[in-house]
């Protein structure tokens, strides 16, 4: 069967797109790497209900009541009567646990190749159009001690809590940069963790420069204020223009050093202080996940925080005909923007437009750009590395080795550093160290090129083209 | 810089680096200029094959044998980070007919100075314990070796003590009134020198054109698969099936594949590579990956459950007769070429550098460079090849 | 979608980690269950032998690789725990013996 539209990613953008496209009469196949829909933002435990904010989106999925994943049979029995929602559901084939490793053109259609399920089975989906809503992952800037157990991504800590009801420790410092940190600290505190400090490298006064964009987005400001209020009552110190510049411990993190930063994020000597903790949740904003798109040759642009994102037109079309994109892949901007873009993309696939949605997108995008500019990492952060800091966690490549490749061996970008040091050549393929390595080479990161977007068993690669779903 | 070097070498890949190294060793001063980083083109996409096993007797094998000796010397001089390893190649024949053909091929090579040992079927397992059963036999080539290509290029360049200008694209070749080369133009200014070496690999045709001559270098795409890290010793040699040799020699535009399987010091196993003439098309070919994976798992069934974590491609600089262009270009005084090595550039780099250094100094080359003359395609018309 | 069905408390089950019994909830990832048991590291690195566990927790960083039921290099943050699973600390490539 050939789907009218294949949507990759079941976060807010992908869900909104799939629901809208189904409403418009398209047969949609929705592939998602996760076991349950909602993306990172609407993570929820198995067996638990879909979060309220995501229910409107998942209503149109062929998805069993109670939030259990994996029942993806289209036209399932038990639908009480043919409501609009159930009719739309019949048009959506939802494939959770499907990690698409490449999208390939095949004549007039697209083939999406996926590694499926716990047993890493092959799956192939054929579709007339493709919508990439692959989201983002966290940007990490290394510091001495960041490989210690107990140092976790800020978004990761939140994901583990939302999806797995698990905390990395009892006393958790939250650090890095970006609006996500407030949400993470609040979630951790609400779950019973102590958050002794929230350490933000940027300065919230930077928002003042973008007052107009902020003022047009009152809902976001209220959200921020609520986060702040909930934390203040729990004894969390808010330290702006500070960074965790070292984590200490042997088998796990026992304390962190927090240091004041100048406007370029350079640590100010003599300002360090130690904060005891048993975990650190750290992240410096989000990076769009682009490899499926760049593999197809989709054009990119640079967002105000220096990160590459997909270039799309008013209808969310990428530069490659037949390929649309929505959500964080087009520039990090949050769930509301992602949903809006997902809807616009689905309308656009069927040749429709919506002026109201376009206005909402413009307003939210301006806000996202303001946030990105305010939290753009300053170039001075590399001063907090010491030579022995492992920048590439997979291949254990130190800052000194990378600097030697740049200063002594002629590496001028992340790719040539990789070739000369193996930084970025390991399991994660540079997803974690990429932005840091690019900065050490003196540049903003280039768009990622990863022809395989996840590991694929050779036995699966070796199979002749087989049955499609 | 006020001092004019003896030569400007365009291209900081392994061939340009080797030219710089041997020129500098011959007492010449050189400037190396590249639009990108060190090893950013085909060198960085290479597997680091230093092979004699895949070459039939002839000019390329002569170059490879000279290079084999030079690489051995370089391994003594350059830091261990170049990961030079004389691991040997093992070419296996799936059936009796292939073994007979391989035997003939190896006999010709042996006459030209290649060390070969026939390995009967029941002894293959001693060399490669994880090799699939049922093969007819094979040949061991102890001279086959491996380096980490990007690091080898960077270390050669560093040892050359050349003036290296990276991130500067050559936009013109400067000539005097009589048509002789006097340097190159870059957006950051002119670099003057009485000699210019075209070591731009796959982009060699474009540089030749800047100098006003034709050199029909074309890209021939290759994909390589990289596995997850595996324990050392899982694959000990460079192992490939005999049909690889036919693919290398073929000029067909169609997709050809015969996987060379080898381990690396980093633990990953490399499986490469395909050969395909599709211009500079960068999109992934699932069919190319399928064939590599199928052939590698057929040779080493133990790899079936192993995951590929990376795939990449490169563009080999391909000339119609599969031989590189090395030496002075008689059409433009002061222009030299060192490109078109197809998939063998890493292996052939030192010999190329030595030949170019000799040519720059006007000395007799250590081997006959007649078949490598850069103007040998002047009579070739159109796309017939 | 409405959650009409009354939410039953999911029944916990156990798996083993390096021979030790660990309790998990249905659908919980191996990594989340290990965190709940106070375990933060279940892998040692290939070169330095350093302990590692979940870092990004969304399947991106591959730091949480574990050997599960004899198959090495499974991402513990993505892999749902199943009753009776045998999870072991992964050393090096996971393929070493």
PDB file of C-alpha atoms in Angstrom, chain B residues 76-226:
ATOM      1  CA  UNK B  76      59.505   4.546  10.665  1.00  0.00           C
ATOM      2  CA  UNK B  77      59.599   8.329  10.374  1.00  0.00           C
ATOM      3  CA  UNK B  78      56.051   9.535  10.950  1.00  0.00           C
ATOM      4  CA  UNK B  79      54.274   9.263  14.327  1.00  0.00           C
ATOM      5  CA  UNK B  80      52.391   6.050  15.144  1.00  0.00           C
ATOM      6  CA  UNK B  81      49.095   7.939  14.847  1.00  0.00           C
ATOM      7  CA  UNK B  82      49.155   7.226  11.117  1.00  0.00           C
ATOM      8  CA  UNK B  83      48.219   3.670  12.165  1.00  0.00           C
ATOM      9  CA  UNK B  84      50.357   1.979   9.544  1.00  0.00           C
ATOM     10  CA  UNK B  85      49.730  -1.722   9.704  1.00  0.00           C
ATOM     11  CA  UNK B  86      51.190  -4.384   7.425  1.00  0.00           C
ATOM     12  CA  UNK B  87      48.283  -6.676   7.924  1.00  0.00           C
ATOM     13  CA  UNK B  88      48.305  -8.352   4.529  1.00  0.00           C
ATOM     14  CA  UNK B  89      45.480  -8.936   2.109  1.00  0.00           C
ATOM     15  CA  UNK B  90      43.554 -12.162   1.750  1.00  0.00           C
ATOM     16  CA  UNK B  91      41.725 -12.646  -1.530  1.00  0.00           C
ATOM     17  CA  UNK B  92      39.294 -15.528  -1.458  1.00  0.00           C
ATOM     18  CA  UNK B  93      37.699 -17.462  -4.298  1.00  0.00           C
ATOM     19  CA  UNK B  94      34.150 -18.696  -3.839  1.00  0.00           C
ATOM     20  CA  UNK B  95      34.499 -21.556  -6.329  1.00  0.00           C
ATOM     21  CA  UNK B  96      36.980 -23.496  -8.424  1.00  0.00           C
ATOM     22  CA  UNK B  97      36.632 -21.315 -11.504  1.00  0.00           C
ATOM     23  CA  UNK B  98      37.325 -18.163  -9.526  1.00  0.00           C
ATOM     24  CA  UNK B  99      40.304 -19.847  -7.899  1.00  0.00           C
ATOM     25  CA  UNK B 100      41.769 -20.755 -11.275  1.00  0.00           C
ATOM     26  CA  UNK B 101      41.382 -17.169 -12.468  1.00  0.00           C
ATOM     27  CA  UNK B 102      42.892 -15.872  -9.249  1.00  0.00           C
ATOM     28  CA  UNK B 103      45.832 -18.233  -9.623  1.00  0.00           C
ATOM     29  CA  UNK B 104      46.564 -16.914 -13.122  1.00  0.00           C
ATOM     30  CA  UNK B 105      46.283 -13.342 -11.886  1.00  0.00           C
ATOM     31  CA  UNK B 106      48.624 -14.006  -8.963  1.00  0.00           C
ATOM     32  CA  UNK B 107      51.163 -15.665 -11.226  1.00  0.00           C
ATOM     33  CA  UNK B 108      51.427 -12.495 -13.314  1.00  0.00           C
ATOM     34  CA  UNK B 109      51.770 -10.406 -10.184  1.00  0.00           C
ATOM     35  CA  UNK B 110      54.476 -12.644  -8.768  1.00  0.00           C
ATOM     36  CA  UNK B 111      56.457 -12.218 -11.987  1.00  0.00           C
ATOM     37  CA  UNK B 112      56.249  -8.456 -11.451  1.00  0.00           C
ATOM     38  CA  UNK B 113      57.617  -8.714  -7.927  1.00  0.00           C
ATOM     39  CA  UNK B 114      54.535  -9.199  -5.765  1.00  0.00           C
ATOM     40  CA  UNK B 115      54.745 -11.624  -2.885  1.00  0.00           C
ATOM     41  CA  UNK B 116      51.847 -14.097  -3.080  1.00  0.00           C
ATOM     42  CA  UNK B 117      51.001 -17.295  -1.246  1.00  0.00           C
ATOM     43  CA  UNK B 118      48.219 -19.642  -2.224  1.00  0.00           C
ATOM     44  CA  UNK B 119      46.133 -20.652   0.768  1.00  0.00           C
ATOM     45  CA  UNK B 120      44.216 -23.908   0.412  1.00  0.00           C
ATOM     46  CA  UNK B 121      40.600 -23.929   1.552  1.00  0.00           C
ATOM     47  CA  UNK B 122      41.303 -25.867   4.720  1.00  0.00           C
ATOM     48  CA  UNK B 123      43.930 -23.321   5.847  1.00  0.00           C
ATOM     49  CA  UNK B 124      41.844 -20.176   5.360  1.00  0.00           C
ATOM     50  CA  UNK B 125      40.455 -20.587   8.868  1.00  0.00           C
ATOM     51  CA  UNK B 126      43.941 -20.346  10.352  1.00  0.00           C
ATOM     52  CA  UNK B 127      44.286 -16.881   8.867  1.00  0.00           C
ATOM     53  CA  UNK B 128      40.699 -15.742   9.413  1.00  0.00           C
ATOM     54  CA  UNK B 129      38.866 -17.791  12.020  1.00  0.00           C
ATOM     55  CA  UNK B 130      35.488 -16.169  11.299  1.00  0.00           C
ATOM     56  CA  UNK B 131      35.578 -16.606   7.528  1.00  0.00           C
ATOM     57  CA  UNK B 132      32.578 -18.417   6.045  1.00  0.00           C
ATOM     58  CA  UNK B 133      33.041 -22.113   5.298  1.00  0.00           C
ATOM     59  CA  UNK B 134      32.859 -23.492   1.791  1.00  0.00           C
ATOM     60  CA  UNK B 135      35.294 -21.202  -0.005  1.00  0.00           C
ATOM     61  CA  UNK B 136      37.476 -22.773  -2.691  1.00  0.00           C
ATOM     62  CA  UNK B 137      40.708 -21.191  -1.495  1.00  0.00           C
ATOM     63  CA  UNK B 138      42.563 -17.927  -1.623  1.00  0.00           C
ATOM     64  CA  UNK B 139      45.761 -15.971  -1.917  1.00  0.00           C
ATOM     65  CA  UNK B 140      47.613 -14.119   0.792  1.00  0.00           C
ATOM     66  CA  UNK B 141      49.381 -10.888  -0.130  1.00  0.00           C
ATOM     67  CA  UNK B 142      51.673  -9.981   2.782  1.00  0.00           C
ATOM     68  CA  UNK B 143      52.618  -6.605   1.264  1.00  0.00           C
ATOM     69  CA  UNK B 144      49.083  -5.229   1.522  1.00  0.00           C
ATOM     70  CA  UNK B 145      48.910  -2.692   4.317  1.00  0.00           C
ATOM     71  CA  UNK B 146      46.731  -0.012   5.811  1.00  0.00           C
ATOM     72  CA  UNK B 147      47.036   3.523   7.163  1.00  0.00           C
ATOM     73  CA  UNK B 148      44.603   6.002   8.670  1.00  0.00           C
ATOM     74  CA  UNK B 149      44.410   8.204   5.587  1.00  0.00           C
ATOM     75  CA  UNK B 150      43.498  11.607   7.053  1.00  0.00           C
ATOM     76  CA  UNK B 151      46.121  11.295   9.761  1.00  0.00           C
ATOM     77  CA  UNK B 152      48.698  10.097   7.234  1.00  0.00           C
ATOM     78  CA  UNK B 153      48.035  13.177   5.086  1.00  0.00           C
ATOM     79  CA  UNK B 154      48.207  15.531   8.071  1.00  0.00           C
ATOM     80  CA  UNK B 155      51.458  14.023   9.349  1.00  0.00           C
ATOM     81  CA  UNK B 156      53.070  14.017   5.903  1.00  0.00           C
ATOM     82  CA  UNK B 157      52.163  17.666   5.547  1.00  0.00           C
ATOM     83  CA  UNK B 158      53.491  18.522   8.979  1.00  0.00           C
ATOM     84  CA  UNK B 159      56.738  16.655   8.302  1.00  0.00           C
ATOM     85  CA  UNK B 160      57.079  18.527   5.004  1.00  0.00           C
ATOM     86  CA  UNK B 161      57.329  21.803   6.930  1.00  0.00           C
ATOM     87  CA  UNK B 162      55.488  23.397   4.030  1.00  0.00           C
ATOM     88  CA  UNK B 163      53.757  26.742   4.111  1.00  0.00           C
ATOM     89  CA  UNK B 164      50.154  25.510   4.289  1.00  0.00           C
ATOM     90  CA  UNK B 165      47.273  27.780   3.296  1.00  0.00           C
ATOM     91  CA  UNK B 166      43.936  26.201   4.115  1.00  0.00           C
ATOM     92  CA  UNK B 167      40.494  27.568   3.362  1.00  0.00           C
ATOM     93  CA  UNK B 168      41.778  29.294   0.222  1.00  0.00           C
ATOM     94  CA  UNK B 169      40.311  28.249  -3.079  1.00  0.00           C
ATOM     95  CA  UNK B 170      42.434  28.576  -6.173  1.00  0.00           C
ATOM     96  CA  UNK B 171      40.432  30.584  -8.674  1.00  0.00           C
ATOM     97  CA  UNK B 172      43.023  30.950 -11.396  1.00  0.00           C
ATOM     98  CA  UNK B 173      46.378  29.731 -12.656  1.00  0.00           C
ATOM     99  CA  UNK B 174      48.707  32.626 -13.439  1.00  0.00           C
ATOM    100  CA  UNK B 175      50.819  32.445 -16.586  1.00  0.00           C
ATOM    101  CA  UNK B 176      53.348  34.748 -18.161  1.00  0.00           C
ATOM    102  CA  UNK B 177      53.306  36.129 -21.686  1.00  0.00           C
ATOM    103  CA  UNK B 178      54.869  32.982 -23.075  1.00  0.00           C
ATOM    104  CA  UNK B 179      52.255  30.795 -21.414  1.00  0.00           C
ATOM    105  CA  UNK B 180      54.454  29.469 -18.619  1.00  0.00           C
ATOM    106  CA  UNK B 181      52.976  29.061 -15.129  1.00  0.00           C
ATOM    107  CA  UNK B 182      53.944  31.687 -12.561  1.00  0.00           C
ATOM    108  CA  UNK B 183      51.566  30.953  -9.692  1.00  0.00           C
ATOM    109  CA  UNK B 184      47.932  30.742  -8.676  1.00  0.00           C
ATOM    110  CA  UNK B 185      45.229  33.220  -7.778  1.00  0.00           C
ATOM    111  CA  UNK B 186      43.180  32.953  -4.581  1.00  0.00           C
ATOM    112  CA  UNK B 187      40.618  35.348  -3.111  1.00  0.00           C
ATOM    113  CA  UNK B 188      43.261  36.298  -0.546  1.00  0.00           C
ATOM    114  CA  UNK B 189      45.841  37.193  -3.126  1.00  0.00           C
ATOM    115  CA  UNK B 190      48.186  35.690  -5.676  1.00  0.00           C
ATOM    116  CA  UNK B 191      50.713  33.023  -4.749  1.00  0.00           C
ATOM    117  CA  UNK B 192      53.692  33.218  -7.050  1.00  0.00           C
ATOM    118  CA  UNK B 193      55.848  30.237  -7.938  1.00  0.00           C
ATOM    119  CA  UNK B 194      57.530  28.923 -11.062  1.00  0.00           C
ATOM    120  CA  UNK B 195      55.715  25.606 -10.723  1.00  0.00           C
ATOM    121  CA  UNK B 196      52.153  24.571  -9.852  1.00  0.00           C
ATOM    122  CA  UNK B 197      51.246  20.998  -8.932  1.00  0.00           C
ATOM    123  CA  UNK B 198      47.674  19.882  -9.543  1.00  0.00           C
ATOM    124  CA  UNK B 199      46.970  17.537  -6.621  1.00  0.00           C
ATOM    125  CA  UNK B 200      43.259  18.278  -6.507  1.00  0.00           C
ATOM    126  CA  UNK B 201      42.167  14.686  -6.935  1.00  0.00           C
ATOM    127  CA  UNK B 202      38.614  14.342  -8.161  1.00  0.00           C
ATOM    128  CA  UNK B 203      38.530  18.051  -8.942  1.00  0.00           C
ATOM    129  CA  UNK B 204      41.665  17.767 -11.099  1.00  0.00           C
ATOM    130  CA  UNK B 205      39.815  18.479 -14.348  1.00  0.00           C
ATOM    131  CA  UNK B 206      38.697  21.865 -13.046  1.00  0.00           C
ATOM    132  CA  UNK B 207      42.191  22.947 -12.061  1.00  0.00           C
ATOM    133  CA  UNK B 208      43.590  21.737 -15.375  1.00  0.00           C
ATOM    134  CA  UNK B 209      40.950  23.822 -17.098  1.00  0.00           C
ATOM    135  CA  UNK B 210      42.044  26.888 -15.120  1.00  0.00           C
ATOM    136  CA  UNK B 211      45.471  26.273 -16.640  1.00  0.00           C
ATOM    137  CA  UNK B 212      43.893  25.903 -20.068  1.00  0.00           C
ATOM    138  CA  UNK B 213      44.390  22.174 -20.568  1.00  0.00           C
ATOM    139  CA  UNK B 214      42.176  19.143 -20.652  1.00  0.00           C
ATOM    140  CA  UNK B 215      42.522  16.369 -18.088  1.00  0.00           C
ATOM    141  CA  UNK B 216      39.418  14.173 -18.054  1.00  0.00           C
ATOM    142  CA  UNK B 217      39.229  13.308 -14.327  1.00  0.00           C
ATOM    143  CA  UNK B 218      35.722  12.188 -13.391  1.00  0.00           C
ATOM    144  CA  UNK B 219      34.165  11.173 -10.075  1.00  0.00           C
ATOM    145  CA  UNK B 220      33.449   7.518  -9.423  1.00  0.00           C
ATOM    146  CA  UNK B 221      31.360   7.253  -6.283  1.00  0.00           C
ATOM    147  CA  UNK B 222      32.030   4.731  -3.559  1.00  0.00           C
ATOM    148  CA  UNK B 223      30.112   3.900  -0.410  1.00  0.00           C
ATOM    149  CA  UNK B 224      31.680   2.526   2.743  1.00  0.00           C
ATOM    150  CA  UNK B 225      29.869   0.945   5.682  1.00  0.00           C
ATOM    151  CA  UNK B 226      31.277   1.195   9.201  1.00  0.00           C
TER     152      UNK B 226
END
